[in-house]
Structure formats: C-alpha cells, structure tokens
C-alpha cells in the first residue's frame, strides 16, 4: 500500500519527502483532489467516493480542527 506523510499548516501542506516544497491547500476540496491538483499520484480506485477503502488517513495531532467523519468514511 502506498503511503504519504504530510503536514498541513495554515492554508498549505507539505509532504515529508519534499520538505522544501509547500503546496497551497484548497479547503473547498478533498485531500485527494488537492493531491491530484499538484500531480501527486495516489491510488484511488473509486475516485475519492469513500467506497473502496484504499485511501486512509491517520491523524496524529490536530483532531480539534477536523470535521467529523461521514458514515461512508467509517
């Protein structure tokens, strides 16, 4: 399974393997769409509809800033 480590801060995100590069975060889009916008390749068989179980995110800190999961995400 492919894995990314990334950090979100303010309105930007950075990938651990490209720490010098930051990307503008569009908060109106999913993380998958944000990655695709910058040609960051991810596996998403269902196109981000939360039905295939391929995309998973483990939040290590900042839970208080997250939206509640929708039923399809559980």
PDB file of C-alpha atoms in Angstrom:
ATOM      1  CA  UNK A   1       0.000   0.000   0.000  1.00  0.00           C
ATOM      2  CA  UNK A   2       1.271   3.445  -0.915  1.00  0.00           C
ATOM      3  CA  UNK A   3       1.794   5.839   1.949  1.00  0.00           C
ATOM      4  CA  UNK A   4       2.426   9.558   2.341  1.00  0.00           C
ATOM      5  CA  UNK A   5       3.440  11.522   5.388  1.00  0.00           C
ATOM      6  CA  UNK A   6       2.325  15.109   5.166  1.00  0.00           C
ATOM      7  CA  UNK A   7       1.796  18.135   7.347  1.00  0.00           C
ATOM      8  CA  UNK A   8      -0.985  20.679   6.997  1.00  0.00           C
ATOM      9  CA  UNK A   9      -0.392  24.157   8.360  1.00  0.00           C
ATOM     10  CA  UNK A  10      -2.390  27.320   7.768  1.00  0.00           C
ATOM     11  CA  UNK A  11      -3.506  27.041   4.136  1.00  0.00           C
ATOM     12  CA  UNK A  12      -0.608  24.902   2.907  1.00  0.00           C
ATOM     13  CA  UNK A  13       0.607  21.335   3.089  1.00  0.00           C
ATOM     14  CA  UNK A  14       3.969  19.692   2.586  1.00  0.00           C
ATOM     15  CA  UNK A  15       4.987  16.091   2.012  1.00  0.00           C
ATOM     16  CA  UNK A  16       7.692  14.630   4.241  1.00  0.00           C
ATOM     17  CA  UNK A  17       9.791  13.560   1.242  1.00  0.00           C
ATOM     18  CA  UNK A  18       9.627  17.032  -0.353  1.00  0.00           C
ATOM     19  CA  UNK A  19      10.038  19.157   2.760  1.00  0.00           C
ATOM     20  CA  UNK A  20      11.336  22.127   0.787  1.00  0.00           C
ATOM     21  CA  UNK A  21       8.159  22.191  -1.322  1.00  0.00           C
ATOM     22  CA  UNK A  22       4.876  23.525   0.029  1.00  0.00           C
ATOM     23  CA  UNK A  23       1.527  23.403  -1.731  1.00  0.00           C
ATOM     24  CA  UNK A  24      -1.442  25.726  -1.364  1.00  0.00           C
ATOM     25  CA  UNK A  25      -4.355  23.901   0.239  1.00  0.00           C
ATOM     26  CA  UNK A  26      -7.792  24.421  -1.266  1.00  0.00           C
ATOM     27  CA  UNK A  27     -10.037  23.868   1.747  1.00  0.00           C
ATOM     28  CA  UNK A  28     -13.085  23.517  -0.516  1.00  0.00           C
ATOM     29  CA  UNK A  29     -11.674  20.270  -1.925  1.00  0.00           C
ATOM     30  CA  UNK A  30     -10.815  16.867  -0.503  1.00  0.00           C
ATOM     31  CA  UNK A  31      -7.202  15.986   0.234  1.00  0.00           C
ATOM     32  CA  UNK A  32      -7.318  13.621  -2.736  1.00  0.00           C
ATOM     33  CA  UNK A  33      -8.354  16.461  -5.068  1.00  0.00           C
ATOM     34  CA  UNK A  34      -5.633  18.684  -3.601  1.00  0.00           C
ATOM     35  CA  UNK A  35      -3.027  15.984  -4.262  1.00  0.00           C
ATOM     36  CA  UNK A  36      -4.284  15.480  -7.817  1.00  0.00           C
ATOM     37  CA  UNK A  37      -4.172  19.234  -8.474  1.00  0.00           C
ATOM     38  CA  UNK A  38      -0.410  19.127  -7.859  1.00  0.00           C
ATOM     39  CA  UNK A  39       0.122  15.834  -9.728  1.00  0.00           C
ATOM     40  CA  UNK A  40       0.838  13.932  -6.514  1.00  0.00           C
ATOM     41  CA  UNK A  41      -0.043  10.389  -7.527  1.00  0.00           C
ATOM     42  CA  UNK A  42      -2.306   8.467  -5.177  1.00  0.00           C
ATOM     43  CA  UNK A  43      -4.262   5.255  -5.520  1.00  0.00           C
ATOM     44  CA  UNK A  44      -7.969   5.937  -5.504  1.00  0.00           C
ATOM     45  CA  UNK A  45      -9.880   3.273  -7.407  1.00  0.00           C
ATOM     46  CA  UNK A  46     -13.234   4.843  -6.552  1.00  0.00           C
ATOM     47  CA  UNK A  47     -12.157   8.386  -7.399  1.00  0.00           C
ATOM     48  CA  UNK A  48     -12.442   9.612  -3.818  1.00  0.00           C
ATOM     49  CA  UNK A  49     -16.025   8.485  -3.173  1.00  0.00           C
ATOM     50  CA  UNK A  50     -15.012   6.687   0.054  1.00  0.00           C
ATOM     51  CA  UNK A  51     -16.222   3.277  -1.124  1.00  0.00           C
ATOM     52  CA  UNK A  52     -13.101   1.254  -1.996  1.00  0.00           C
ATOM     53  CA  UNK A  53     -11.171   1.628   1.289  1.00  0.00           C
ATOM     54  CA  UNK A  54      -7.853   2.355  -0.458  1.00  0.00           C
ATOM     55  CA  UNK A  55      -7.377   5.908   0.845  1.00  0.00           C
ATOM     56  CA  UNK A  56      -6.873   6.117   4.569  1.00  0.00           C
ATOM     57  CA  UNK A  57      -5.605   8.957   6.669  1.00  0.00           C
ATOM     58  CA  UNK A  58      -4.288   8.624  10.189  1.00  0.00           C
ATOM     59  CA  UNK A  59      -4.386  11.940  12.023  1.00  0.00           C
ATOM     60  CA  UNK A  60      -1.564  12.224  14.541  1.00  0.00           C
ATOM     61  CA  UNK A  61      -2.423  15.621  16.001  1.00  0.00           C
ATOM     62  CA  UNK A  62      -4.839  18.486  15.493  1.00  0.00           C
ATOM     63  CA  UNK A  63      -8.012  16.433  15.849  1.00  0.00           C
ATOM     64  CA  UNK A  64      -9.802  19.515  17.135  1.00  0.00           C
ATOM     65  CA  UNK A  65      -9.504  21.077  13.665  1.00  0.00           C
ATOM     66  CA  UNK A  66     -11.046  18.148  11.787  1.00  0.00           C
ATOM     67  CA  UNK A  67     -14.588  17.744  10.553  1.00  0.00           C
ATOM     68  CA  UNK A  68     -16.461  14.733  11.876  1.00  0.00           C
ATOM     69  CA  UNK A  69     -16.221  11.656   9.672  1.00  0.00           C
ATOM     70  CA  UNK A  70     -19.201  10.972   7.451  1.00  0.00           C
ATOM     71  CA  UNK A  71     -20.761   7.459   7.630  1.00  0.00           C
ATOM     72  CA  UNK A  72     -19.066   6.383   4.373  1.00  0.00           C
ATOM     73  CA  UNK A  73     -15.660   7.070   5.947  1.00  0.00           C
ATOM     74  CA  UNK A  74     -16.105   4.718   8.910  1.00  0.00           C
TER      75      UNK A  74
END
